[in-house]
Coordinates of C-alpha atoms in Angstrom, one line a residue:
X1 CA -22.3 18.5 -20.2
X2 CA -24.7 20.3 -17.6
X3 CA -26.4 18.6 -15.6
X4 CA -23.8 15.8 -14.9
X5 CA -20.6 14.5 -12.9
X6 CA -18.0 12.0 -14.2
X7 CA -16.4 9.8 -12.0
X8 CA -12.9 8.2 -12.8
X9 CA -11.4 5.7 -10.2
X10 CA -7.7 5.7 -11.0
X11 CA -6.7 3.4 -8.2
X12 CA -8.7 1.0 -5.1
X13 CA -10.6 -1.2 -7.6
X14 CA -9.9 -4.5 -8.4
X15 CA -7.4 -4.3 -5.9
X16 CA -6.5 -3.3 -2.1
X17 CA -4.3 -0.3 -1.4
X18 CA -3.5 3.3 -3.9
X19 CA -7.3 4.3 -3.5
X20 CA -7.9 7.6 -6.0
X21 CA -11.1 8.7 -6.8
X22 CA -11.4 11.5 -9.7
X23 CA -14.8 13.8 -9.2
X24 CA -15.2 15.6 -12.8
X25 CA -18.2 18.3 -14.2
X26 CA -17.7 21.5 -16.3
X27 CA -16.0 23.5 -13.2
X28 CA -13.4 21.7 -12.3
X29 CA -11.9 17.8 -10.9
X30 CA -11.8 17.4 -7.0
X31 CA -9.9 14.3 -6.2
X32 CA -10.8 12.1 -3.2
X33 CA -7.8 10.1 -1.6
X34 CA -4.2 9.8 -3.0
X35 CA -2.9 6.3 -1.9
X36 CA -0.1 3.9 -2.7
X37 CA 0.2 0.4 -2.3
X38 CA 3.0 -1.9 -1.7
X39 CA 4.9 -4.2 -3.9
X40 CA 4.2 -7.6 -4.6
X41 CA 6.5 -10.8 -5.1
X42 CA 6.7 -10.0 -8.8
X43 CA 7.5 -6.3 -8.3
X44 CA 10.9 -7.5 -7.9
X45 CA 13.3 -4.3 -6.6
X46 CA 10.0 -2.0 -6.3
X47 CA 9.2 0.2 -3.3
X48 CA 5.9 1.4 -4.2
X49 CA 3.3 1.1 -6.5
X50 CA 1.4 4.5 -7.5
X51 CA -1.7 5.6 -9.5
X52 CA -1.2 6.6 -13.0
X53 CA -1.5 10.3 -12.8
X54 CA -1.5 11.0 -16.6
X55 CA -5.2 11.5 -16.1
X56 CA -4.2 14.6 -13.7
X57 CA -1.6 16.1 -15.4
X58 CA -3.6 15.6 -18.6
X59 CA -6.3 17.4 -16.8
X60 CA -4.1 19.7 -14.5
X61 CA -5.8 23.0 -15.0
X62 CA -9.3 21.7 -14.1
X63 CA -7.9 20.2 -10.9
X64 CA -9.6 22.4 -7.8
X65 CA -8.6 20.1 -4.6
X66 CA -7.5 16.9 -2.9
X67 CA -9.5 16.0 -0.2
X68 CA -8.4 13.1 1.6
X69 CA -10.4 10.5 4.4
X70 CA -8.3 9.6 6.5
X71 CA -4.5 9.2 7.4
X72 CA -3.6 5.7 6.2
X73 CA -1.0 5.0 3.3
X74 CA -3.4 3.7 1.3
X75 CA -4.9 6.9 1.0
X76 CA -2.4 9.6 1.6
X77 CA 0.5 8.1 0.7
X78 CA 1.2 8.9 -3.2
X79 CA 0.3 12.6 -2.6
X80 CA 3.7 14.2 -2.6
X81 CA 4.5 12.2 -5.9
X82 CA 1.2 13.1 -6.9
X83 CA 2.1 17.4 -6.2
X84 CA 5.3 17.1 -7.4
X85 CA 3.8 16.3 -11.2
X86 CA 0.5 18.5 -10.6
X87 CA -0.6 21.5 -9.5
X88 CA -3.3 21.2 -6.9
X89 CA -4.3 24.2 -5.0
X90 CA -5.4 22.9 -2.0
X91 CA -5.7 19.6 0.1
X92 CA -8.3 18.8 2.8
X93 CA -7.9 16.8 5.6
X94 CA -9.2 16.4 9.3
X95 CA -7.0 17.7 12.4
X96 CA -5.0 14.2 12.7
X97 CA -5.2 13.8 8.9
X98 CA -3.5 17.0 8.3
X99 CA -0.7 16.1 10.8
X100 CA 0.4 13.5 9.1
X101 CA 0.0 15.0 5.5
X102 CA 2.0 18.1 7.3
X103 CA 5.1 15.7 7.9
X104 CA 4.7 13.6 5.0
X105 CA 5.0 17.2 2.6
X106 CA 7.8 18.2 5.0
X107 CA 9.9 15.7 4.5
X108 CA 9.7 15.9 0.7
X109 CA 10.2 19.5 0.7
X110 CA 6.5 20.3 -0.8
X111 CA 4.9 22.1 2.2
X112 CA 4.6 24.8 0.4
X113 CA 3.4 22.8 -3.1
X114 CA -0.4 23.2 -2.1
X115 CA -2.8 24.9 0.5
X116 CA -3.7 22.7 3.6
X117 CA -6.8 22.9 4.5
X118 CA -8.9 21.7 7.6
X119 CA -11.9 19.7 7.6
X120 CA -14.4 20.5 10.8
X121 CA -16.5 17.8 10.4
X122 CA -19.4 19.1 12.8
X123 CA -19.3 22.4 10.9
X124 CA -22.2 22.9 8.0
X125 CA -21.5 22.6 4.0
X126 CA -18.7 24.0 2.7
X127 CA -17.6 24.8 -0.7
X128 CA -14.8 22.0 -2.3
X129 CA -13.9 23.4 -5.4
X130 CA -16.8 23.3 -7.7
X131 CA -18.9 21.5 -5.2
X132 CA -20.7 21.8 -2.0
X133 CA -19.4 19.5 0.5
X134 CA -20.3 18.2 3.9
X135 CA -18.0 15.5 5.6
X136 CA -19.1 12.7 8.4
X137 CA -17.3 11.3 11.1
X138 CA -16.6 7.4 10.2
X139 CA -15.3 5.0 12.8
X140 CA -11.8 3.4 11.6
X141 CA -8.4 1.9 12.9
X142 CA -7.3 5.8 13.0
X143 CA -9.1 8.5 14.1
X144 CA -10.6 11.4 12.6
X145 CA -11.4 9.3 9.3
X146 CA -14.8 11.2 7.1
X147 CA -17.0 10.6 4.8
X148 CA -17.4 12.7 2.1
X149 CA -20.9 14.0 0.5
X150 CA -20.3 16.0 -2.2
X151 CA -23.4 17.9 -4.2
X152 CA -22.5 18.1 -7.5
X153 CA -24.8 19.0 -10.9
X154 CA -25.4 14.9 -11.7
X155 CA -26.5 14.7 -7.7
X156 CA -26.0 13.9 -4.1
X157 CA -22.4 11.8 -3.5
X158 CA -21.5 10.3 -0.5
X159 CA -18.0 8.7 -0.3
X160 CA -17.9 6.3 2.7
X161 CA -14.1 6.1 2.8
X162 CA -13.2 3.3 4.9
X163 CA -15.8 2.8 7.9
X164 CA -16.7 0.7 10.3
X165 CA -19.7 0.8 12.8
X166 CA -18.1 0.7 16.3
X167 CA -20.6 1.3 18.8
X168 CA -17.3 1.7 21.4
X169 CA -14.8 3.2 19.7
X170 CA -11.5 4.2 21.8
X171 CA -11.8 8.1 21.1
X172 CA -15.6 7.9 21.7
X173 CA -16.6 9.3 18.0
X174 CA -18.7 6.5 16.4
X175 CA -19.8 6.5 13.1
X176 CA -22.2 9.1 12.6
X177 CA -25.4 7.1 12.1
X178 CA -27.7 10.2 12.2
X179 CA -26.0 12.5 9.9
X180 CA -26.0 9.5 7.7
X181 CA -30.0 8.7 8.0
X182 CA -30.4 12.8 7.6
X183 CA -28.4 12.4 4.1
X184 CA -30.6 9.5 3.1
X185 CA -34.0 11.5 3.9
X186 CA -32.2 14.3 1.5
X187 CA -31.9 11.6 -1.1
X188 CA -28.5 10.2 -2.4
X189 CA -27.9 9.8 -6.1
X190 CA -24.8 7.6 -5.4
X191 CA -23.1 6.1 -3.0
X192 CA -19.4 5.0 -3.3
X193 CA -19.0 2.0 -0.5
X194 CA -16.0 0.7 0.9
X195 CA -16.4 -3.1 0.1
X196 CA -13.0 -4.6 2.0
X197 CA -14.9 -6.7 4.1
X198 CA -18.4 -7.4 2.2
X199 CA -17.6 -11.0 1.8
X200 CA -17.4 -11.2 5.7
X201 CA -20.7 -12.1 7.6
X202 CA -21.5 -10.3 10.5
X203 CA -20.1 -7.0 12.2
X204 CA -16.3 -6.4 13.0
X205 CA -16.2 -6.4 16.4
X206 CA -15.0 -3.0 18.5
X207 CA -11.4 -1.7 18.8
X208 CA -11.9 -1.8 22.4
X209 CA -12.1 -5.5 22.7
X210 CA -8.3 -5.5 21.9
X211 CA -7.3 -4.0 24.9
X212 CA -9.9 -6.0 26.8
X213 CA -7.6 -8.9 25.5
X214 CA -4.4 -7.2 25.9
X215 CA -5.8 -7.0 29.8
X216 CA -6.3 -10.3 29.8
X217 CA -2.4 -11.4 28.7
X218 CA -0.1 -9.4 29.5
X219 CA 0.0 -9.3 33.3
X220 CA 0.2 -13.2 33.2
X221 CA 3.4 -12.8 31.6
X222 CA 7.0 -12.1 33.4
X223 CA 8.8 -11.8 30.1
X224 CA 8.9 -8.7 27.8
X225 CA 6.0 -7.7 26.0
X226 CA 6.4 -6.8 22.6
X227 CA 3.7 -5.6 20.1
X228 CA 3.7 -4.5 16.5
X229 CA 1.0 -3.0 14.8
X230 CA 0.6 -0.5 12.1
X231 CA 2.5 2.8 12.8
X232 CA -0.8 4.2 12.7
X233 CA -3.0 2.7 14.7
X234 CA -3.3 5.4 17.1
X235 CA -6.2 3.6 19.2
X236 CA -3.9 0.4 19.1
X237 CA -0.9 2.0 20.5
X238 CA -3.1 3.9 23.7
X239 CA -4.7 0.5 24.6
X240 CA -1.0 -1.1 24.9
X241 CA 0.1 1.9 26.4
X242 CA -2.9 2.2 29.4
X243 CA -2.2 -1.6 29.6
X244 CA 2.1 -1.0 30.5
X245 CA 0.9 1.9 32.8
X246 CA -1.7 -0.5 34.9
X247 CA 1.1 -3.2 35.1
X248 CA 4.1 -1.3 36.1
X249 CA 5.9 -1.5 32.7
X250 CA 7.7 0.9 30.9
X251 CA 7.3 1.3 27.4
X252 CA 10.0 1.5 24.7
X253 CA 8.7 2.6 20.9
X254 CA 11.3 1.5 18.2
X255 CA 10.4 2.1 14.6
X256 CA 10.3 5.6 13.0
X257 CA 7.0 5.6 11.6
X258 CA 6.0 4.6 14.8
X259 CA 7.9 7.1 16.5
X260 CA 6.8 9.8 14.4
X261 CA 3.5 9.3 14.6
X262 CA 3.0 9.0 18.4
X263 CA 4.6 12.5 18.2
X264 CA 1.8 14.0 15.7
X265 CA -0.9 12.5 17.8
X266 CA 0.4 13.0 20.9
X267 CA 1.2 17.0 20.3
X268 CA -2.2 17.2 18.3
X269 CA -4.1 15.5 21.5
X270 CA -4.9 12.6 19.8
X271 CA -2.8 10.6 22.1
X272 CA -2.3 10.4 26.4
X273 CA 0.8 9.5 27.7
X274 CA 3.0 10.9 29.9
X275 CA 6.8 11.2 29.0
X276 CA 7.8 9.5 32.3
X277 CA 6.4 6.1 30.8
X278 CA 8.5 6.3 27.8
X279 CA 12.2 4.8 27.7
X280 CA 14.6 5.0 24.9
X281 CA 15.8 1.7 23.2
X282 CA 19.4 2.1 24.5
X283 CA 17.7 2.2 28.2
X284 CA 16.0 -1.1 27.9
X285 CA 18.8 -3.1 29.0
X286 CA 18.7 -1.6 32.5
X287 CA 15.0 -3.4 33.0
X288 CA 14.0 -6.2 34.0
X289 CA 11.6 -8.2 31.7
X290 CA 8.6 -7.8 33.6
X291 CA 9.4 -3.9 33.6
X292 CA 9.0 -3.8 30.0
X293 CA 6.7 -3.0 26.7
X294 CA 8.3 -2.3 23.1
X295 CA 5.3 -0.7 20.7
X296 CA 7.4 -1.6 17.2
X297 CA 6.8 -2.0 13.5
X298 CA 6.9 -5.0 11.9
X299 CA 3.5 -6.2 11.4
X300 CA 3.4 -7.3 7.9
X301 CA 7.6 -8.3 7.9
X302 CA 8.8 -5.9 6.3
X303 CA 12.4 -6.5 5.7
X304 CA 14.0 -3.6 7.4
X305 CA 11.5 -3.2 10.3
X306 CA 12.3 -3.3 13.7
X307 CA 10.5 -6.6 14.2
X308 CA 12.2 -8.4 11.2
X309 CA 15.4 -7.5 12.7
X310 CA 14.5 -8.5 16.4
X311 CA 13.5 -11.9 14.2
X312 CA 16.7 -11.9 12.5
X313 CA 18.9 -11.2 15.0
X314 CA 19.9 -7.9 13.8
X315 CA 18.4 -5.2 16.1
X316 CA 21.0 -3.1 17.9
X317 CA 18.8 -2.8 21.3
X318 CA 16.7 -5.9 21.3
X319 CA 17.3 -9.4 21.1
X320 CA 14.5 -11.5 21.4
X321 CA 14.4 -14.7 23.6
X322 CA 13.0 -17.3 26.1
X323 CA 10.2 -15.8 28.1
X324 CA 9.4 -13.0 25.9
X325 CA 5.9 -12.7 24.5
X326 CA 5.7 -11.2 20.9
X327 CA 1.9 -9.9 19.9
X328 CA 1.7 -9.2 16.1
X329 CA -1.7 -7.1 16.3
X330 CA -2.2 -6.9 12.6
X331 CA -3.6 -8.6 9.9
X332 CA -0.8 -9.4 7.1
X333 CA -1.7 -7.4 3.8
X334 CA -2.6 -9.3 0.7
X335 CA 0.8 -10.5 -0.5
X336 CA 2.5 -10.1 2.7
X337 CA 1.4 -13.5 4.2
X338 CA 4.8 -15.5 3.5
X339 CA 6.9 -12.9 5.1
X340 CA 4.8 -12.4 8.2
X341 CA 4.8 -16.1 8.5
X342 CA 8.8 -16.1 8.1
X343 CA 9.1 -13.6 10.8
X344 CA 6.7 -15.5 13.2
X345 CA 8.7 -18.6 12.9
X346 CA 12.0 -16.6 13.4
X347 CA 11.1 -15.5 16.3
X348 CA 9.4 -18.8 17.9
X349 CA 12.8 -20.2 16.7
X350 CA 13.9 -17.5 19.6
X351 CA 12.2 -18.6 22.4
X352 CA 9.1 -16.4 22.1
X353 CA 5.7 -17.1 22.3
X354 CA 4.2 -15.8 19.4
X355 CA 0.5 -14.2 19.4
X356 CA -1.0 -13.5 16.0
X357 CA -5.1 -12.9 14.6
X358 CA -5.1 -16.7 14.0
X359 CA -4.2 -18.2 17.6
X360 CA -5.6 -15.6 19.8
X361 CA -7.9 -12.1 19.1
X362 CA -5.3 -9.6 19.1
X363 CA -6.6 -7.8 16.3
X364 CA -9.6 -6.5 14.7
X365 CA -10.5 -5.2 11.4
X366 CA -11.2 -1.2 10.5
X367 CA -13.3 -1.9 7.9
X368 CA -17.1 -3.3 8.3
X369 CA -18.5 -6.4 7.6
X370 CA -21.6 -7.5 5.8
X371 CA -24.1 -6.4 8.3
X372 CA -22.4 -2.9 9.1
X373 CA -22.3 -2.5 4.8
X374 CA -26.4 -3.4 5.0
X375 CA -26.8 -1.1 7.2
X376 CA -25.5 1.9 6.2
X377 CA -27.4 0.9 2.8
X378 CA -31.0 1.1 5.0
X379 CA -29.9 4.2 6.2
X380 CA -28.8 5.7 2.9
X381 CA -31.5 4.4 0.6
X382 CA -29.3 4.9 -2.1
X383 CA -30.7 5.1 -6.0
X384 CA -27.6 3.7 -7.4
X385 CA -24.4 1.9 -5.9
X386 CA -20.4 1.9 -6.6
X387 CA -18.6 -0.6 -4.6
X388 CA -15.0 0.8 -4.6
X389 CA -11.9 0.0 -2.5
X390 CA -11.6 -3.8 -2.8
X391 CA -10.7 -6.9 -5.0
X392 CA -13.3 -7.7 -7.7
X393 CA -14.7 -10.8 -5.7
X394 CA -15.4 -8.1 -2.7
X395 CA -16.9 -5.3 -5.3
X396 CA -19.2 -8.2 -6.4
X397 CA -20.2 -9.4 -3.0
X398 CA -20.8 -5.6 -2.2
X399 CA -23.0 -5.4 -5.1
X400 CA -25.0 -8.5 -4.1
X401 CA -25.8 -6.9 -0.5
X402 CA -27.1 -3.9 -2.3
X403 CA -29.4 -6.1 -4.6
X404 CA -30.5 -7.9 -1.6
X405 CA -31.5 -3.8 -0.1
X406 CA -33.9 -3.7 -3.6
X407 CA -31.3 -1.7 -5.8
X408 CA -31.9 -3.1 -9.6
X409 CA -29.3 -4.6 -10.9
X410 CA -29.1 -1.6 -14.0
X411 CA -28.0 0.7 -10.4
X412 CA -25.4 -1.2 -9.2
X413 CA -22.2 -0.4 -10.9
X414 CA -18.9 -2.7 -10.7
X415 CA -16.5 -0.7 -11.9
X416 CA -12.7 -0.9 -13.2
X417 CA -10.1 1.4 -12.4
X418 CA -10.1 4.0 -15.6
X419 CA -14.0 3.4 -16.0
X420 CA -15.7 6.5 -16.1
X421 CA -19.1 6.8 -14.7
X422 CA -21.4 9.1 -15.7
X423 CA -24.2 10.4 -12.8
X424 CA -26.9 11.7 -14.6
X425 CA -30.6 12.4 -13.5
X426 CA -30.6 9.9 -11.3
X427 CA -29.0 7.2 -12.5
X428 CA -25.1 6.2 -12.5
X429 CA -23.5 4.3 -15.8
X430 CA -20.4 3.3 -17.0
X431 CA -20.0 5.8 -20.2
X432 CA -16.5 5.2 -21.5
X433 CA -12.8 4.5 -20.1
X434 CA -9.6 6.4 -19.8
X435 CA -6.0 4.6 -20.0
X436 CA -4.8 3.7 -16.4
X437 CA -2.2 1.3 -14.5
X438 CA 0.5 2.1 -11.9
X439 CA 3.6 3.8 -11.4
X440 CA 6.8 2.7 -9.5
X441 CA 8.8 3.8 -7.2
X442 CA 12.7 2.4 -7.3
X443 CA 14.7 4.2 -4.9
X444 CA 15.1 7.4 -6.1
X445 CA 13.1 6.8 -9.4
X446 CA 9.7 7.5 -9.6
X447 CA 8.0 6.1 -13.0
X448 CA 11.4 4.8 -14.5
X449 CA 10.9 1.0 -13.6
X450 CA 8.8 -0.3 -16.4
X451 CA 7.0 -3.5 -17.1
X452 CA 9.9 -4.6 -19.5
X453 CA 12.7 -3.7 -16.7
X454 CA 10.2 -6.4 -14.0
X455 CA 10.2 -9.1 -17.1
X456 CA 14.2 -8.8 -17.3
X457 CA 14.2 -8.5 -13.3
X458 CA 11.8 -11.7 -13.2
X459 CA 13.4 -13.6 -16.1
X460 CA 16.8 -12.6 -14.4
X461 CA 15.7 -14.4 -10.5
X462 CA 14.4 -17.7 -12.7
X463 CA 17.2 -18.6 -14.7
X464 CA 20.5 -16.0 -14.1
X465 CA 22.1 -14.7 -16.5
X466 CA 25.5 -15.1 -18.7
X467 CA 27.8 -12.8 -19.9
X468 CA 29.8 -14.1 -23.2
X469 CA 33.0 -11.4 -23.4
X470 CA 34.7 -11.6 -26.6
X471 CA 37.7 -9.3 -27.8
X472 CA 38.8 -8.5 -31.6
X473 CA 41.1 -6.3 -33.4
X474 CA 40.1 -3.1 -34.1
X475 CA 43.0 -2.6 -36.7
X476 CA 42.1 -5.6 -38.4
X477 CA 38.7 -7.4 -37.2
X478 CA 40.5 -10.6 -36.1
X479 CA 40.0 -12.4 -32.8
X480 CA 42.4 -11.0 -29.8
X481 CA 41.6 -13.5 -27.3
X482 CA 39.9 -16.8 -26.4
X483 CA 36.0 -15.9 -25.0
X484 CA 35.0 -15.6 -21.7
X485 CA 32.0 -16.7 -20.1
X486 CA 30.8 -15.6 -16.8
X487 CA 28.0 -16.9 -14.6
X488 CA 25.7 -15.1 -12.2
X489 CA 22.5 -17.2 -11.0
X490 CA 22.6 -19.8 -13.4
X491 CA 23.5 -22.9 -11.4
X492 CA 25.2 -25.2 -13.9
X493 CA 28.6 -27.0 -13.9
X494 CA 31.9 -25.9 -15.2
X495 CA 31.5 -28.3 -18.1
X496 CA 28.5 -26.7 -19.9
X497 CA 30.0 -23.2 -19.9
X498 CA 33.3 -24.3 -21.2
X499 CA 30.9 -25.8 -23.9
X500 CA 29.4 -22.1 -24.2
X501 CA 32.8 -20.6 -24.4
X502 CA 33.7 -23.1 -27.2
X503 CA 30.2 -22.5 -29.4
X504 CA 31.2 -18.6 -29.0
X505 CA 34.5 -19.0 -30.0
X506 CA 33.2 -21.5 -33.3
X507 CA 30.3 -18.6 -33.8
X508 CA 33.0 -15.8 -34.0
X509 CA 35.3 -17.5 -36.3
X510 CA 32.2 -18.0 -38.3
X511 CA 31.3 -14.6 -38.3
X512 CA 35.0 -13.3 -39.2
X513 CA 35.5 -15.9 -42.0
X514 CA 32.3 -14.3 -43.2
X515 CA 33.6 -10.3 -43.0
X516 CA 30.9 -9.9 -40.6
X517 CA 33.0 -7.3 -38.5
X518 CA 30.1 -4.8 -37.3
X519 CA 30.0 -5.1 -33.7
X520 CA 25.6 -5.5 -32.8
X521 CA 25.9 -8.4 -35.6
X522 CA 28.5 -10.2 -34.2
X523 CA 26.9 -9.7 -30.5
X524 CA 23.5 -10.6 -32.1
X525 CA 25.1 -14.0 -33.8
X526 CA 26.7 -14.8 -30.5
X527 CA 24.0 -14.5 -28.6
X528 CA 21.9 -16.6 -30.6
X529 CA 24.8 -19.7 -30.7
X530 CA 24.8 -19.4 -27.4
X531 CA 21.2 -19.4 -25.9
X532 CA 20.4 -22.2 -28.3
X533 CA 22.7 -24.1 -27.0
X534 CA 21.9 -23.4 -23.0
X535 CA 18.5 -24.1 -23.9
X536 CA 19.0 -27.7 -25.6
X537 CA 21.3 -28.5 -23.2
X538 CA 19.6 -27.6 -20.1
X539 CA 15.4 -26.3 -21.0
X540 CA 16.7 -23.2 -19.5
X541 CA 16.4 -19.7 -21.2
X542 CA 19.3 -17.5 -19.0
X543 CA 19.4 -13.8 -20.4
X544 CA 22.6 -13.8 -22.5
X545 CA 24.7 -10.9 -22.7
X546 CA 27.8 -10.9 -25.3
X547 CA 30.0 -8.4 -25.0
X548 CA 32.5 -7.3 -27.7
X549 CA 35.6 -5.4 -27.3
X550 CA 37.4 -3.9 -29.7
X551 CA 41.3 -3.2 -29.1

């Protein structure tokens, strides 16, 4: 109705990673961020893990734009899946932002799916679909990341996107404290919060004290230096590289995200370094240790990266050994703790001396702490409070700090992804839901990988499977041949499965004495023989498979 906005968070609460934030009044839906998030140990065989556009494509001729905060995965990631189901006429993003989106759509062949679309943030208001909009610099781990203040008929929105308040950021553009204090004089209705660190006291200490400590360690050591971080932490990768350059080494990059996005940043002048620092991999083995830097992926182990394979062994160019100091300038993702502790001890197994957050401050946080999120709630004055991108304990602790600012608890809303909030004179509820989840990505297959197919995938990795192949007549129904029984993952000996083969065989003749000929009754009766008997013998539930052939 006039007079009011709904908002919809279809992704980035209750959880970290495929942030999607649906704007909704009588003219038209503006989305804010399209983000994916990684798999989990139980998202066995997954690649990705998506929003649930059916809310979009439900919705698709109200949708006006994307507009998106800032170029991590987490928030751009899931867009060319997202405008290959929808229509979206344009997407907005910063200089840097837009880079990356521009290669992301190229390589899936959709640069021509919507209209890209610049954001200036020191211009005035513009108009975002059905809304006026205004966007504020925000200090992050990547430059050029906004906040978004949208005027809409329920009021004044200001999305924080992820923030943090450096006061020495690398690129020199802080968090824009005034514009912020200018919004809260205007009055906010609603403020959306990034709540990843509001559990953490304090404030997150400046990206520049990384290369501080990359000053400090590197030109003690004779080895090779090796460093992975995110492929996008553009700051990161200029400290290392200003670091190489004051200590006479040369600096190898291996990892194509890495690659690639030195190239955006670089070309969009986002990044300083000159092409006769830069060696390729299959040069390295020309330098002497103490000559050398390699910037590569790796960070949160995943399996294919180029760390994991240094770690493994497996890297065509590098091997990692004695006297070679590996920094891992990254904190592991939720979930991505074991793996990042596998690679660690791989590569101190190596020779290297490993330097991780834990032992030594080789990385700090993009997102704000406590203090930062107090502040920008002084400065704000907000009359009513979303936490969004964040687990429910830090959406709760986000929603404490804004009590403690003198919100009323009635203007504090913890929301759920699919809640829909209604801003309305003033004040912000939750009004109703819509159906949400995720969507994954399998290889090629986008969507086709449902829960059922992870419960088979799960309940195949605890206790294997068997396949029980049986052969009749198909003439005259009788049994052909003696059963097979064939084992994949189910670790018991020979004995039990000739048992198997024997409780088929009885469960056939059964069958056939009985004229019970029809082939998904007799697979049905096998099955059934046979998994009882597995599971008396053993406690074990295997998936059973029987297979009849008729010949």
């Amino acid at each position: 109705m006039a007079g009011s906005t709904r908002l919809i968070p279809l992704g980035g609460l209750g959880e970290v990673g495929k942030n999607m934030m649906v704007v909704e009044c009588d003219e038209g839906i503006v989305v804010i961020d399209s983000g994916l998030s990684f798999p989990r140990d139980e998202h066995l065989g997954v690649d990705l893990v998506l929003p649930d556009f059916s809310y979009l494509r439900d919705h698709e001729s109200e949708l006006r734009a994307v507009v998106i905060t800032h170029g991590h995965e987490d928030h751009t990631g899931a867009l060319p899946f997202l405008l290959r189901e929808v229509r979206v006429p344009e997407v907005w993003a910063t200089r840097l932002t837009l880079g990356l989106v521009h290669s992301k759509l190229d390589e899936h062949g959709l640069l021509k799916a919507a209209e890209l679309v610049e954001i200036e943030p020191e211009t005035g208001p513009v108009q975002l679909g059905p809304y006026q909009a205004e966007f504020v610099r925000m200090a992050h781990s990547i430059p050029d990341a906004v906040a978004v203040v949208l005027e809409t008929p329920g009021g004044r929105i200001v999305h924080t996107g992820d923030y943090k308040i450096d006061h020495t950021p690398v690129d020199g553009f802080r968090t824009d404290l005034g514009r912020l204090a200018d919004l809260g004089n205007r009055g906010v209705d609603l403020l959306l919060g990034d709540s990843t660190n509001a559990e953490r006291p304090g404030v997150t200490e400046s990206e520049r004290t990384v290369g501080e400590v990359f000053r400090q360690i590197i030109p003690q050591r004779t080895g090779r230096i090796l460093i992975a971080s995110f492929a996008s932490n553009v700051h990161r990768v200029q400290q290392a590289i200003d670091v190489a350059m004051e200590d006479g080494r040369k600096v190898c990059l291996i990892g194509r995200s890495l690659r690639k996005n030195v190239n955006i940043a670089r070309n969009l002048g986002y990044l300083d370094v000159s092409d006769d620092l830069l060696v390729k991999p299959d040069v390295l083995a020309e330098l002497a240790p103490d000559e050398t830097m390699i910037l590569c992926t790796g960070s949160q182990g995943e399996p294919m990266s180029a760390l994991t394979r240094m770690a493994y062994h497996d890297h065509p160019f590098v091997q990692v050994e004695e006297g070679d100091t590996v920094i891992i300038s990254a904190k592991p993702v939720p979930g991505n703790e074991l793996r990042v502790h596998d690679t660690i001890n791989r590569l101190a197994r190596s020779g290297a001396e490993v330097l991780h957050q834990e032992i030594a401050p080789v990385h700090v946080s993009g997102h704000g702490h406590a203090e930062e999120l107090r502040t920008i709630l002084a400065v704000l004055r907000p009359r009513n409070v979303m936490p969004i991108h964040g687990e429910f304990r830090m959406l709760a602790a986000h929603g404490r700090l804004a009590r403690d600012a003198g919100l009323d608890g009635d203007n504090i809303i913890l929301a759920e992804n699919g809640s829909v909030v209604e801003l309305s004179d003033g004040r912000a509820r939750i009004v109703d839901s819509v159906e949400t989840g995720q969507t994954f990505v399998d290889g090629m297959g986008v969507g086709d990988v449902k829960d059922v197919a992870l419960r088979d995938r799960r309940h195949l990795s605890e206790d294997g499977v068997l396949i029980v192949v049986v052969t009749v007549g198909s003439q005259n129904g009788r049994e052909i041949a003696a059963p097979e029984v064939i084992s994949r993952g189910f670790a018991e000996p020979g004995p039990l499965l000739e048992e198997a083969r024997d409780e088929a065989e009885r469960t056939l003749a059964y069958c056939l004495s009985e004229d019970i000929s029809e082939l998904k009754l007799l697979q049905e009766h096998i099955h059934d023989a046979v998994g009882t008997l597995i599971r008396e013998r053993t406690g074990r539930r295997p998936m059973i498979l029987p297979v009849v052939l008729e010949v």
